[in-house]
């Protein structure tokens, strides 16, 4: 067993882990980055980047379908091959992380391919193909383990050749039909993409509505869009059994319905095995779903945690944001503390569903004095001009006592870009009176913000 003393060990080289390890190495620390998977994490290989290439291709098909209403006639034949080729060649380099490893090592860090686990306070053991290596970092252990697809305990499911996001992204050809379990952002994005490429698609969600963590008006809006595109949506019902015979899946639902398809995509969340990570050696709860951290990402003495495992949003931008704070703290420059009030998230459906801050329900349950406003994108000047594909809305949640926004949701073409203005407003707690004095460019989707602000009214008149 090889033992080594270093300054820092980063277990998990996803986006945040890679960023943090690089920052520490650039500052002159002896840093070891550990991962048994691809450096860069889920995002560049199986999530953010390749799936948005899928979305881009599907969006081009949808726009072509709108030509008859706007500009004449066109003939389009969906072909998955260009998308699959682009994912393999441009996004993932055939799922090869050599460039990412070299990028990290260029900062002065050392990469070890293997499975890292905490084996004692101040000790990380890495299991490699050449045996175990023990590292005793003098300054920091950083945990960024990432997640794996969570597969629910549905009778018969594990005995079938179902897909998760990883198989879906690697697909070189598409089935004729598909059932998607889970209507969170991942499930909804895949469902619309595949449907636009000609796959007969059904979505099943146990919660009463799709995108259940957001505003109900957004869920209703995107459900209408999916239904209009021929996607079947089942909500408020769970899969109780899955069968696979003669190349087809059958999903038996609590509602009594049994959708059948050539492929089943499971998009029911993510999980991290904290017991396998060895957090129990630090006195932390290894049966928990997340690791509790303070405002500087500290999880225990000499241990920091970042990314999905902290429970502050399973987003690449969250992990990288936390990485900066943790790195500064480790280096002794830790003046910045985490502030999640304006954490944005976007489901890249068409229209995009973008949100940040508190929903109306969350704000009311937290005891804030709340007023809301909703304006439709089709009623805006740009929405009216856009015509085909102009579905959407903007919903604002305001604190009437402090005259600030608590949250915002945008359902619109390029809704994630419109969200930027609200991110600044919520993060800096700009008074609504000041927002009303802004000039909004005409005619843009962004200008619909003005209508929503006007609808909120002056709080003194309430």
C-alpha positions as MATLAB code, in Angstrom:
seq = 'XXXXXXXXXXXXXXXXXXXXXXXXXXXXXXXXXXXXXXXXXXXXXXXXXXXXXXXXXXXXXXXXXXXXXXXXXXXXXXXXXXXXXXXXXXXXXXXXXXXXXXXXXXXXXXXXXXXXXXXXXXXXXXXXXXXXXXXXXXXXXXXXXXXXXXXXXXXXXXXXXXXXXXXXXXXXXXXXXXXXXXXXXXXXXXXXXXXXXXXXXXXXXXXXXXXXXXXXXXXXXXXXXXXXXXXXXXXXXXXXXXXXXXXXXXXXXXXXXXXXXXXXXXXXXXXXXXXXXXXXXXXXXXXXXXXXXXXXXXXXXXXXXXXXXXXXXXXXXXXXXXXXXXXXXXXXXXXXXXXXXXXXXXXXXXXXXXXXXXXXXXXXXXXXXXXXXXXXXXXXXXXXXXXXXXXXXXXXXXXXXXXXXXXXXXXXXXXXXXXXXXXXXXXXXXXXXXXXXXXXXXXXXXXXXXXXXXXXXXXXXX';
ca = [
       0.000    0.000    0.000;
       1.482    3.321   -1.115;
       1.212    6.236    1.330;
       1.687    9.870    0.427;
       1.445   13.216    2.209;
       0.011   16.092    0.154;
      -1.678   19.413    0.826;
      -5.147   18.608   -0.496;
      -7.149   15.733   -1.924;
     -10.249   16.351   -4.025;
     -12.490   13.306   -4.262;
     -14.630   13.717   -7.368;
     -13.474   15.716  -10.386;
     -16.782   16.924  -11.715;
     -17.044   20.590  -12.771;
     -16.724   21.931   -9.238;
     -14.063   19.476   -8.154;
     -11.956   20.159  -11.222;
     -12.327   23.915  -10.755;
     -11.428   23.796   -7.069;
      -8.493   21.417   -7.523;
      -7.122   23.635  -10.273;
      -7.428   26.745   -8.101;
      -5.525   25.104   -5.243;
      -2.827   23.721   -7.528;
      -2.383   27.084   -9.249;
      -1.897   28.629   -5.800;
       1.043   26.295   -5.236;
      -0.503   23.521   -3.152;
       0.316   19.864   -3.758;
      -3.099   18.662   -4.911;
      -4.358   15.206   -5.834;
      -7.583   14.908   -7.808;
      -9.327   11.552   -7.587;
     -12.066   10.047   -9.734;
     -12.936    6.647  -11.166;
     -15.079    8.285  -13.825;
     -14.477   10.882  -16.512;
     -12.823   14.110  -15.389;
     -15.337   16.885  -15.872;
     -18.188   14.855  -14.417;
     -21.654   14.163  -15.720;
     -22.161   17.583  -17.305;
     -19.872   17.450  -20.376;
     -20.367   13.772  -21.120;
     -23.912   12.748  -20.179;
     -25.867   15.866  -19.210;
     -25.630   19.626  -19.815;
     -23.560   19.738  -22.994;
     -24.687   16.702  -25.025;
     -28.342   17.065  -24.060;
     -28.357   20.689  -25.177;
     -26.992   19.512  -28.528;
     -30.030   17.233  -28.631;
     -32.269   20.170  -27.736;
     -30.692   22.265  -30.464;
     -31.367   19.625  -33.102;
     -34.931   19.084  -31.907;
     -35.511   22.836  -31.869;
     -34.391   23.124  -35.484;
     -36.983   20.500  -36.437;
     -39.686   22.350  -34.508;
     -38.850   25.645  -36.192;
     -39.001   23.976  -39.585;
     -42.466   22.750  -38.674;
     -43.552   26.332  -38.047;
     -42.565   27.534  -41.517;
     -46.019   26.912  -43.084;
     -47.607   29.311  -40.606;
     -44.968   31.986  -41.120;
     -43.038   31.766  -44.351;
     -44.108   29.226  -46.974;
     -43.497   25.507  -47.310;
     -40.667   23.210  -46.312;
     -40.017   19.470  -46.216;
     -38.056   18.046  -43.270;
     -37.026   14.490  -42.427;
     -35.732   13.873  -38.881;
     -32.346   12.139  -38.757;
     -30.717   11.320  -35.421;
     -27.299   10.554  -36.935;
     -26.014   14.176  -37.088;
     -26.955   14.660  -33.443;
     -25.329   11.403  -32.336;
     -22.205   12.219  -34.349;
     -21.950   15.681  -32.852;
     -22.282   14.337  -29.306;
     -19.603   11.720  -29.931;
     -17.161   13.910  -31.872;
     -17.645   17.442  -30.544;
     -19.059   17.144  -27.025;
     -17.398   14.056  -25.593;
     -14.526   13.088  -27.933;
     -16.035    9.594  -27.827;
     -16.245    9.816  -24.033;
     -12.513   10.340  -23.640;
     -11.312   12.629  -20.834;
      -7.607   12.831  -21.699;
      -7.875   16.525  -22.567;
      -9.579   17.230  -19.225;
      -6.904   15.314  -17.297;
      -4.175   17.220  -19.116;
      -5.942   20.496  -18.415;
      -5.916   19.773  -14.698;
      -2.337   18.501  -14.644;
      -1.235   21.692  -16.437;
      -2.196   23.582  -13.266;
       0.348   21.524  -11.322;
      -2.107   19.024   -9.867;
      -1.807   15.246   -9.916;
      -4.661   13.031  -11.064;
      -5.259    9.514   -9.726;
      -7.796    7.293  -11.454;
      -9.603    5.318   -8.798;
     -12.327    5.242   -6.162;
     -11.619    7.504   -3.213;
     -13.077    7.004    0.234;
     -12.506    8.418    3.697;
     -10.906    5.767    5.879;
     -10.052    7.889    8.920;
      -9.998   11.557    9.880;
      -7.456   13.218    7.600;
      -7.033   10.114    5.448;
      -8.240    9.215    1.956;
      -7.712    5.752    0.489;
      -7.923    5.404   -3.274;
      -8.555    2.002   -4.799;
      -6.849    1.795   -8.190;
      -6.167   -0.987  -10.671;
      -2.677   -1.199   -9.158;
      -3.831   -1.429   -5.551;
      -4.732    0.963   -2.762;
      -3.046    4.311   -2.249;
      -3.372    6.250    0.985;
      -3.190   10.053    1.024;
      -2.927   12.175    4.175;
      -3.612   15.769    3.160;
      -2.183   18.419    5.460;
      -4.710   21.150    4.655;
      -7.903   19.897    3.081;
     -10.087   17.061    1.918;
     -12.774   18.129   -0.542;
     -15.731   15.869   -1.289;
     -17.402   16.278   -4.668;
     -18.662   12.737   -5.318;
     -21.309   13.613   -7.892;
     -24.358   11.435   -8.376;
     -25.637    8.384  -10.190;
     -29.105    7.867  -11.639;
     -31.555    6.829   -8.938;
     -33.404    3.693  -10.008;
     -36.681    3.295   -8.084;
     -37.581   -0.086   -6.566;
     -40.299   -0.894   -9.095;
     -41.170   -4.555   -9.442;
     -39.441   -6.026  -12.486;
     -37.560   -2.867  -13.481;
     -33.988   -3.952  -12.744;
     -34.387   -7.060  -14.887;
     -35.047   -4.988  -18.006;
     -32.718   -3.131  -20.435;
     -34.012    0.316  -19.472;
     -32.134    3.525  -20.211;
     -30.953    6.274  -17.907;
     -29.595    9.585  -19.176;
     -26.264    7.877  -19.858;
     -27.650    5.327  -22.308;
     -29.915    7.943  -23.887;
     -26.987   10.260  -24.599;
     -24.934    7.438  -26.124;
     -27.768    6.262  -28.381;
     -26.806    5.924  -32.040;
     -30.384    5.228  -33.090;
     -33.776    5.894  -31.573;
     -36.658    3.537  -30.793;
     -40.060    3.936  -32.363;
     -41.686    4.538  -28.993;
     -40.660    5.389  -25.449;
     -42.036    5.741  -21.936;
     -40.242    8.273  -19.740;
     -40.498    7.776  -15.975;
     -40.091   11.136  -14.271;
     -41.148   14.609  -15.374;
     -38.436   16.707  -13.807;
     -36.180   18.785  -16.077;
     -34.204   15.751  -17.299;
     -37.224   13.641  -18.165;
     -39.039   16.542  -19.808;
     -36.076   17.543  -21.965;
     -35.508   14.000  -23.218;
     -39.226   13.438  -23.815;
     -39.609   16.486  -26.038;
     -36.357   15.861  -27.901;
     -37.209   12.280  -28.772;
     -40.800   13.133  -29.647;
     -39.580   15.746  -32.123;
     -37.385   13.101  -33.721;
     -40.430   10.955  -34.346;
     -40.506    8.798  -31.221;
     -44.021    8.091  -29.893;
     -43.446    9.372  -26.337;
     -45.305    8.977  -23.047;
     -44.334   10.716  -19.792;
     -45.253    9.322  -16.358;
     -44.929   11.453  -13.209;
     -45.950   10.387   -9.693;
     -46.501   13.984   -8.556;
     -49.740   15.780   -9.459;
     -47.995   17.774  -12.208;
     -44.883   17.885  -14.361;
     -41.896   19.913  -13.130;
     -43.386   19.507   -9.650;
     -40.812   21.664   -7.879;
     -41.818   24.835   -9.718;
     -44.852   27.027  -10.147;
     -48.129   25.274  -11.081;
     -48.795   27.794  -13.865;
     -45.486   26.826  -15.502;
     -46.347   23.139  -15.214;
     -49.743   23.706  -16.815;
     -48.236   25.739  -19.631;
     -45.591   23.202  -20.605;
     -48.090   20.337  -20.285;
     -50.284   22.065  -22.870;
     -47.289   22.378  -25.177;
     -46.379   18.707  -24.794;
     -49.941   17.595  -25.405;
     -50.145   19.751  -28.537;
     -46.967   18.085  -29.789;
     -48.502   14.630  -29.367;
     -46.726   13.645  -26.152;
     -48.928   11.700  -23.738;
     -48.588   12.905  -20.143;
     -49.699   10.905  -17.103;
     -49.437   12.707  -13.747;
     -50.461   11.725  -10.239;
     -49.754    8.063  -10.891;
     -46.793    5.803  -10.203;
     -45.366    2.784  -11.976;
     -45.971   -0.315   -9.875;
     -44.554   -2.909  -12.242;
     -42.389   -3.040  -15.369;
     -42.298   -5.919  -17.806;
     -40.156   -6.530  -20.884;
     -41.174   -9.113  -23.488;
     -40.479   -9.493  -27.198;
     -38.599   -6.204  -27.359;
     -41.276   -4.084  -25.688;
     -41.691   -2.572  -22.244;
     -45.014   -2.498  -20.439;
     -45.393   -0.134  -17.507;
     -48.289   -0.883  -15.191;
     -49.505    2.276  -13.450;
     -51.452    2.773  -10.245;
     -54.150    4.395  -12.342;
     -54.777    1.077  -14.096;
     -53.272    2.216  -17.393;
     -50.392    0.268  -18.932;
     -48.438    2.240  -21.539;
     -46.199    0.120  -23.743;
     -43.126    1.103  -25.750;
     -39.924   -0.141  -27.324;
     -37.784    1.690  -24.768;
     -38.082    2.880  -21.174;
     -36.131    5.896  -19.925;
     -35.796    6.242  -16.145;
     -35.345    9.881  -15.083;
     -36.488    9.736  -11.474;
     -33.677   11.633   -9.772;
     -30.090   11.156   -8.656;
     -28.359    9.630   -5.651;
     -24.989    9.536   -3.869;
     -23.771    6.593   -1.779;
     -22.394    8.352    1.296;
     -21.619    5.059    3.013;
     -19.311    4.069    0.162;
     -17.698    7.508    0.417;
     -16.828    6.726    4.033;
     -18.326    9.805    5.669;
     -19.080    7.702    8.734;
     -15.361    7.878    9.607;
     -15.890   11.602   10.222;
     -18.930   11.049   12.404;
     -21.298   12.153    9.621;
     -24.566   10.381    8.842;
     -23.797    7.949    6.024;
     -27.490    7.105    5.559;
     -28.358   10.700    4.680;
     -28.981   11.952    1.163;
     -26.698   14.968    1.502;
     -23.766   16.326    3.487;
     -24.541   19.392    5.568;
     -22.098   22.252    5.022;
     -21.771   25.751    6.425;
     -21.658   28.967    4.413;
     -18.012   28.279    3.464;
     -18.645   24.658    2.429;
     -17.095   23.191    5.574;
     -18.472   19.751    6.423;
     -16.091   18.790    9.250;
     -12.670   19.746   10.568;
     -10.421   19.919    7.508;
     -13.174   18.663    5.205;
     -15.193   20.618    2.639;
     -18.025   19.391    0.402;
     -19.353   20.905   -2.813;
     -21.779   20.054   -5.587;
     -24.922   17.959   -5.687;
     -24.055   16.230   -2.413;
     -24.648   19.462   -0.464;
     -28.311   19.596   -1.505;
     -28.205   23.191   -2.760;
     -29.233   22.529   -6.334;
     -28.035   19.822   -8.685;
     -26.547   22.255  -11.175;
     -23.093   22.676  -12.652;
     -23.231   26.383  -11.819;
     -23.936   25.577   -8.149;
     -20.918   23.307   -7.907;
     -18.560   25.802   -9.564;
     -19.938   28.616   -7.381;
     -19.298   26.568   -4.250;
     -15.843   25.581   -5.531;
     -14.703   29.209   -5.559;
     -15.916   29.766   -1.991;
     -14.346   26.564   -0.662;
     -11.022   27.171   -2.441;
     -10.781   30.681   -1.010;
     -11.539   29.338    2.461;
      -8.878   26.639    2.165;
      -6.338   29.220    0.988;
      -7.206   31.562    3.837;
      -8.991   34.111    1.675;
     -12.492   33.102    2.725;
     -14.409   36.356    2.881;
     -17.211   35.217    0.555;
     -20.031   33.102    1.960;
     -22.674   31.159    0.067;
     -25.929   32.915   -0.794;
     -28.496   30.757   -2.576;
     -31.396   33.246   -2.701;
     -30.962   33.777   -6.434;
     -29.910   30.286   -7.519;
     -31.201   29.922  -11.102;
     -32.332   26.743  -12.822;
     -33.519   26.088  -16.347;
     -35.384   23.193  -17.928;
     -34.355   23.401  -21.592;
     -37.690   22.413  -23.021;
     -39.305   24.511  -25.730;
     -40.378   26.917  -24.345;
     -37.662   26.969  -21.699;
     -38.822   26.916  -18.082;
     -36.480   29.067  -16.008;
     -36.811   29.968  -12.359;
     -35.005   31.245   -9.310;
     -35.702   32.089   -5.703;
     -38.908   31.122   -3.953;
     -42.116   29.938   -5.543;
     -45.359   31.472   -4.345;
     -46.095   28.420   -2.187;
     -42.605   28.403   -0.659;
     -42.786   32.123    0.098;
     -46.187   31.854    1.776;
     -45.111   28.834    3.832;
     -42.037   30.791    4.935;
     -44.327   33.518    6.268;
     -43.495   36.318    3.825;
     -46.197   38.887    2.952;
     -46.652   37.895   -0.691;
     -48.101   39.385   -3.822;
     -47.787   37.776   -7.258;
     -48.192   38.778  -10.875;
     -48.492   36.713  -14.053;
     -48.272   37.977  -17.616;
     -48.515   35.902  -20.779;
     -45.731   35.885  -23.339;
     -48.188   35.746  -26.304;
     -49.698   39.050  -25.156;
     -46.338   40.813  -25.288;
     -45.308   42.615  -28.473;
     -42.512   40.158  -29.209;
     -44.713   37.180  -28.399;
     -47.380   38.443  -30.817;
     -44.753   38.989  -33.518;
     -43.178   35.581  -32.864;
     -46.550   33.869  -33.316;
     -45.763   30.154  -33.789;
     -43.966   28.783  -30.733;
     -44.715   31.806  -28.552;
     -46.171   29.936  -25.574;
     -45.143   31.060  -22.121;
     -45.542   33.359  -19.149;
     -43.689   35.327  -16.508;
     -44.641   34.954  -12.851;
     -43.229   37.178  -10.115;
     -43.329   36.579   -6.364;
     -42.799   39.739   -4.331;
     -42.342   40.607   -0.674;
     -44.782   43.471   -0.139;
     -43.160   44.573    3.098;
     -39.614   44.989    1.733;
     -40.662   45.869   -1.853;
     -38.364   43.237   -3.378;
     -38.664   40.125   -5.506;
     -38.461   36.770   -3.743;
     -38.632   34.678   -6.884;
     -39.440   34.595  -10.569;
     -40.406   32.033  -13.194;
     -40.106   32.523  -16.926;
     -41.647   30.171  -19.477;
     -40.645   31.458  -22.886;
     -38.442   30.995  -25.924;
     -34.944   31.536  -24.486;
     -36.500   31.878  -21.045;
     -33.153   31.186  -19.395;
     -31.740   34.353  -20.944;
     -34.672   36.464  -19.746;
     -34.105   35.090  -16.241;
     -30.793   36.957  -16.024;
     -32.479   40.250  -15.160;
     -34.357   38.614  -12.294;
     -31.174   36.929  -11.034;
     -29.582   40.339  -10.579;
     -32.740   41.757   -8.979;
     -33.168   38.953   -6.438;
     -29.458   38.653   -5.629;
     -29.001   42.377   -5.008;
     -32.501   42.884   -3.530;
     -33.278   45.769   -5.852;
     -36.480   47.546   -4.872;
     -39.371   47.006   -7.252;
     -39.823   50.752   -7.499;
     -36.332   50.922   -8.986;
     -37.034   48.060  -11.413;
     -40.101   49.930  -12.691;
     -37.859   52.843  -13.659;
     -35.754   50.688  -15.989;
     -35.925   50.935  -19.779;
     -36.786   47.595  -21.414;
     -35.824   47.263  -25.075;
     -38.723   47.028  -27.529;
     -39.764   44.601  -28.958;
     -38.084   41.845  -26.935;
     -39.338   38.900  -24.885;
     -37.431   40.571  -22.065;
     -39.808   43.528  -22.223;
     -42.613   41.350  -20.838;
     -40.926   41.921  -17.469;
     -42.327   45.458  -17.526;
     -45.897   44.182  -17.850;
     -45.404   41.806  -14.929;
     -44.000   44.602  -12.762;
     -46.906   46.877  -13.663;
     -49.331   44.134  -12.688;
     -47.772   43.884   -9.241;
     -48.805   47.480   -8.671;
     -47.613   49.840   -5.994;
     -47.610   48.090   -2.637;
     -48.763   51.210   -0.920;
     -52.093   50.776   -2.733;
     -52.708   47.244   -1.432;
];
